[in-house]
């Protein structure tokens, strides 16, 4: 592929990422091209490197998350960009943050197991909020009396926190201040910028019911 063709693939990829308003995988980007002009995955990976380099020094960046690649506003500019929006970011309680952290680090985990660790009852509103934001989902039921639901984080959770996988979560030993986590979440909400008004991609369907002994 010559330089001219490579440059054209790059600008097409940039346009698609701007228009999509959601992450796109390499295969989704490749499907934009007809079969006779479709770049290989290796070339597409190289193109993504070029797109990332082209974003240097700009107000936005290319970020790879669990669902693919996306263009997003750089975090450092969130204080200014957030003024475009009248809605104030929602503040999350310490209880919700502790619940989310336990699900992220000990998944799959039941509500009762979360309560055993925290020593207090988990509010139904907390679970509902996490489910509505699509940060967690039910992945099965524990094989104990009552068969309680087991919760795990979602791809949307990874996307939201700019992670490509759970392996990128910081070690528990580095998490010292849940209030600081709350401030980070609020900052992320302020930085939620989309380049298109298209509705978000629907969440992945939950896998078949699992039973863990």
CSV table of N, CA and C in Angstrom, one decimal, residues 100 103 127 130-138 151-154 157:
chain,number,residue,atom,x,y,z
A,100,UNK,N,-19.1,-0.9,43.8
A,100,UNK,CA,-18.6,-1.0,42.4
A,100,UNK,C,-17.1,-1.6,42.5
A,103,UNK,N,-17.3,-5.3,43.2
A,103,UNK,CA,-17.7,-6.1,42.0
A,103,UNK,C,-16.5,-6.2,41.0
A,127,UNK,N,-27.6,-1.0,43.4
A,127,UNK,CA,-27.5,-2.0,42.4
A,127,UNK,C,-28.3,-1.6,41.1
A,130,UNK,N,-26.1,1.0,39.2
A,130,UNK,CA,-25.0,0.3,38.5
A,130,UNK,C,-25.5,-0.4,37.2
A,131,UNK,N,-26.7,-1.1,37.3
A,131,UNK,CA,-27.2,-1.8,36.2
A,131,UNK,C,-27.7,-0.8,35.1
A,132,UNK,N,-28.3,0.3,35.5
A,132,UNK,CA,-28.8,1.3,34.6
A,132,UNK,C,-27.7,2.0,33.8
A,133,UNK,N,-26.6,2.2,34.5
A,133,UNK,CA,-25.4,2.8,33.8
A,133,UNK,C,-24.7,1.8,33.0
A,134,UNK,N,-25.1,0.5,33.1
A,134,UNK,CA,-24.5,-0.6,32.4
A,134,UNK,C,-23.0,-0.8,32.7
A,135,UNK,N,-22.7,-0.5,34.0
A,135,UNK,CA,-21.4,-0.8,34.5
A,135,UNK,C,-21.3,-2.2,35.0
A,136,UNK,N,-22.4,-2.8,35.5
A,136,UNK,CA,-22.4,-4.2,35.9
A,136,UNK,C,-23.6,-4.9,35.3
A,137,UNK,N,-23.6,-6.2,35.3
A,137,UNK,CA,-24.6,-7.1,34.8
A,137,UNK,C,-24.7,-8.4,35.6
A,138,UNK,N,-25.8,-9.1,35.5
A,138,UNK,CA,-25.9,-10.4,36.1
A,138,UNK,C,-25.3,-11.4,35.2
A,151,UNK,N,-22.9,-10.7,40.2
A,151,UNK,CA,-22.6,-9.5,39.4
A,151,UNK,C,-21.2,-9.5,38.9
A,152,UNK,N,-21.0,-8.9,37.7
A,152,UNK,CA,-19.7,-8.7,37.2
A,152,UNK,C,-19.7,-7.4,36.4
A,153,UNK,N,-18.5,-6.8,36.1
A,153,UNK,CA,-18.5,-5.6,35.3
A,153,UNK,C,-18.7,-5.9,33.9
A,154,UNK,N,-19.0,-4.8,33.1
A,154,UNK,CA,-19.3,-4.9,31.7
A,154,UNK,C,-18.2,-4.3,30.8
A,157,UNK,N,-18.3,-0.6,31.3
A,157,UNK,CA,-17.5,-0.2,32.5
A,157,UNK,C,-16.1,0.0,32.1
